[in-house]
JSON list of C-alpha atoms in Angstrom, two decimals:
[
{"chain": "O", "resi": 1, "resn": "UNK", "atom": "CA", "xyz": [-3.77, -120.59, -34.11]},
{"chain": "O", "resi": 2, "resn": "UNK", "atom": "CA", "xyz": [-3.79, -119.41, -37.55]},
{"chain": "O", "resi": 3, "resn": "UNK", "atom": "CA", "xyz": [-1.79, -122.02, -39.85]},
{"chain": "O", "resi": 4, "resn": "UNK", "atom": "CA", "xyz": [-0.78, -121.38, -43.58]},
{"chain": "O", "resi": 5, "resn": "UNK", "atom": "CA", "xyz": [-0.17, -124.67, -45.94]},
{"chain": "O", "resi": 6, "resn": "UNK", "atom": "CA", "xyz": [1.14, -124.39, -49.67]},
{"chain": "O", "resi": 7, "resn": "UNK", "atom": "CA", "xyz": [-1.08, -126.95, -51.52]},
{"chain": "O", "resi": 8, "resn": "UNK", "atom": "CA", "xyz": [-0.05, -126.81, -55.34]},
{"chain": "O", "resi": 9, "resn": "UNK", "atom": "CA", "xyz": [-2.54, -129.23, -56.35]},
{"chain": "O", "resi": 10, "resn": "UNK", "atom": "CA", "xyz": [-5.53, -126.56, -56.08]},
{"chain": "O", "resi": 11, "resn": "UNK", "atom": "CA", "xyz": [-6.75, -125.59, -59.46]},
{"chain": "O", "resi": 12, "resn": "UNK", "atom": "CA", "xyz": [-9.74, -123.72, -59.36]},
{"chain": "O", "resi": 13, "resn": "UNK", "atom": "CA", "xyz": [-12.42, -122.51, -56.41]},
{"chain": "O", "resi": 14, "resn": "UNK", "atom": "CA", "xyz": [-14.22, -126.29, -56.64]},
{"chain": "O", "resi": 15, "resn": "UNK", "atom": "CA", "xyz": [-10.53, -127.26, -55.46]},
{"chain": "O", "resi": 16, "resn": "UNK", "atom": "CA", "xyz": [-10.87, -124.74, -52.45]},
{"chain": "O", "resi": 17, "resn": "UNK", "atom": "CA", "xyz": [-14.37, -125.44, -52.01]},
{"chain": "O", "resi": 18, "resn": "UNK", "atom": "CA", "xyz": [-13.72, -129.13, -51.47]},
{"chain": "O", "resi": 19, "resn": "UNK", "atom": "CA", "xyz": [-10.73, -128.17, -49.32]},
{"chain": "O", "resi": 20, "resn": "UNK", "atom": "CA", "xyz": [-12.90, -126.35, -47.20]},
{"chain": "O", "resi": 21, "resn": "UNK", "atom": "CA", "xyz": [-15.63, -128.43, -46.44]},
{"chain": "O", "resi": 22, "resn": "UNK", "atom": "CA", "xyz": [-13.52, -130.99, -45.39]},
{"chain": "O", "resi": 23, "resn": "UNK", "atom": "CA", "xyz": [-11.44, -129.07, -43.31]},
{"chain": "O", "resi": 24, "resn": "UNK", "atom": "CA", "xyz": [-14.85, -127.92, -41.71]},
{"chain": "O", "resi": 25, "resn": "UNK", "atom": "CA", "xyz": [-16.15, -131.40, -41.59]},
{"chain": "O", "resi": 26, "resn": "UNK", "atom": "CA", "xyz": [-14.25, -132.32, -39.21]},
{"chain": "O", "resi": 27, "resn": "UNK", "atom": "CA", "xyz": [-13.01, -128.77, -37.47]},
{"chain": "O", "resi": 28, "resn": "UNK", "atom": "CA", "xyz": [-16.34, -127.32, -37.37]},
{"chain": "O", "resi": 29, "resn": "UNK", "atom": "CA", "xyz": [-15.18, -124.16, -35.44]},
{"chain": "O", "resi": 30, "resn": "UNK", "atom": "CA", "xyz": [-12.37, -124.29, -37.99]},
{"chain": "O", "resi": 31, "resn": "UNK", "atom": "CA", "xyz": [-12.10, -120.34, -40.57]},
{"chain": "O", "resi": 32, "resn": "UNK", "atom": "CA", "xyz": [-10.69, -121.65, -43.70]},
{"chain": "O", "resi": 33, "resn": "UNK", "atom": "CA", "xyz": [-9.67, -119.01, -46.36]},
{"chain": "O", "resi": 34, "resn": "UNK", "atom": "CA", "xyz": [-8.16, -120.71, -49.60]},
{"chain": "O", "resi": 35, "resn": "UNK", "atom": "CA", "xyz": [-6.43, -118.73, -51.88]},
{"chain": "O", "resi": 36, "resn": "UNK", "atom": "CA", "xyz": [-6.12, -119.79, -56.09]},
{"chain": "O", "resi": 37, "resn": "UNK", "atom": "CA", "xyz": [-3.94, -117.68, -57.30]},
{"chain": "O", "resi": 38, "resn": "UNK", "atom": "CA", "xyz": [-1.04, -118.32, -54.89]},
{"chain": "O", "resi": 39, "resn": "UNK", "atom": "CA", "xyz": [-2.03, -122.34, -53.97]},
{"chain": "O", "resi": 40, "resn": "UNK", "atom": "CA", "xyz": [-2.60, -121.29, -49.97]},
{"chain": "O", "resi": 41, "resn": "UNK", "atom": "CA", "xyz": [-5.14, -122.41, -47.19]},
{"chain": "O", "resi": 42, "resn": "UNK", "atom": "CA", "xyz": [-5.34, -120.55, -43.98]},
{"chain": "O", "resi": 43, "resn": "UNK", "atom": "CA", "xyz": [-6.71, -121.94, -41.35]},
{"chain": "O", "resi": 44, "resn": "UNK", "atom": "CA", "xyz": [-7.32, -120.50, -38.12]},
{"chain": "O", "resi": 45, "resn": "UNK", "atom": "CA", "xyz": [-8.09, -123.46, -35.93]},
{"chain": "O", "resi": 46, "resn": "UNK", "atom": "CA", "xyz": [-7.47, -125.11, -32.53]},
{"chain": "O", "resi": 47, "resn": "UNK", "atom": "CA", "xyz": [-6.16, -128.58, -34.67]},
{"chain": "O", "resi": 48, "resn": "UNK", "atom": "CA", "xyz": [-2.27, -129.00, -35.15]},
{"chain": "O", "resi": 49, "resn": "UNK", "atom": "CA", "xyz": [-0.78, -128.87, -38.81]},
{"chain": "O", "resi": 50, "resn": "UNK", "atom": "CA", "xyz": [-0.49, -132.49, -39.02]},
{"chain": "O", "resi": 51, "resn": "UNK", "atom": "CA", "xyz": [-4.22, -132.91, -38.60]},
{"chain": "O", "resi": 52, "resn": "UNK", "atom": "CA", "xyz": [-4.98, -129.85, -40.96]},
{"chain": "O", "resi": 53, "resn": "UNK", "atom": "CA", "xyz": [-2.40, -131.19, -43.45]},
{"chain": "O", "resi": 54, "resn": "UNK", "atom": "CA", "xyz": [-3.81, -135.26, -43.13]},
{"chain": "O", "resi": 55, "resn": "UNK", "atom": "CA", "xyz": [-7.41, -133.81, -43.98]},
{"chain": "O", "resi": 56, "resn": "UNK", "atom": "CA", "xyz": [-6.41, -132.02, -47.08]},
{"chain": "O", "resi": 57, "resn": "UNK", "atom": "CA", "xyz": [-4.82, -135.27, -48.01]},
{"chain": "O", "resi": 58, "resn": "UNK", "atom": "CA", "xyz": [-7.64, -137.22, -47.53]},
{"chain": "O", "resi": 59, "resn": "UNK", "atom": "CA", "xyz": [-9.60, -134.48, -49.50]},
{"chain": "O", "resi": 60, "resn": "UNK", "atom": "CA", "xyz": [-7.49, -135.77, -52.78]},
{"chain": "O", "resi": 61, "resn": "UNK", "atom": "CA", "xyz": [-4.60, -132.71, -52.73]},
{"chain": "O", "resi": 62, "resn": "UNK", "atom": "CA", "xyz": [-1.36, -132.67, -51.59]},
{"chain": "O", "resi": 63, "resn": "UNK", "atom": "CA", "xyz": [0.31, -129.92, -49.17]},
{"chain": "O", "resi": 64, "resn": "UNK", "atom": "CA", "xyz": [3.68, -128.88, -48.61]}
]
């Protein structure tokens, strides 16, 4: 399932980066695509949003 989050707290492409690797850290068959400009992460994953959401947390940003 493909889930989009609103995370306001990404600044740059080292935000998305580190967004990223820890969604794929621990969702390795997780597709992450982070967007800048609009403060999105799309993630097409078999993990439910409040997993998705708790590692994004844990990565230092908050989502919506």
């Amino acid at each position: 399932m493909t889930l989009t989050i609103k995370v306001p707290s990404i600044a740059c492409e080292v935000c998305g980066n580190t967004i990223t690797k820890a969604i794929q850290s621990q969702q390795s068959d997780a597709q992450v695509a982070v967007d800048v400009t609009t403060k999105t992460v799309k993630v097409d994953t078999a993990a439910s949003m409040e997993q998705i959401k708790a590692i994004i947390t844990e990565a230092g940003h908050t989502p919506e």
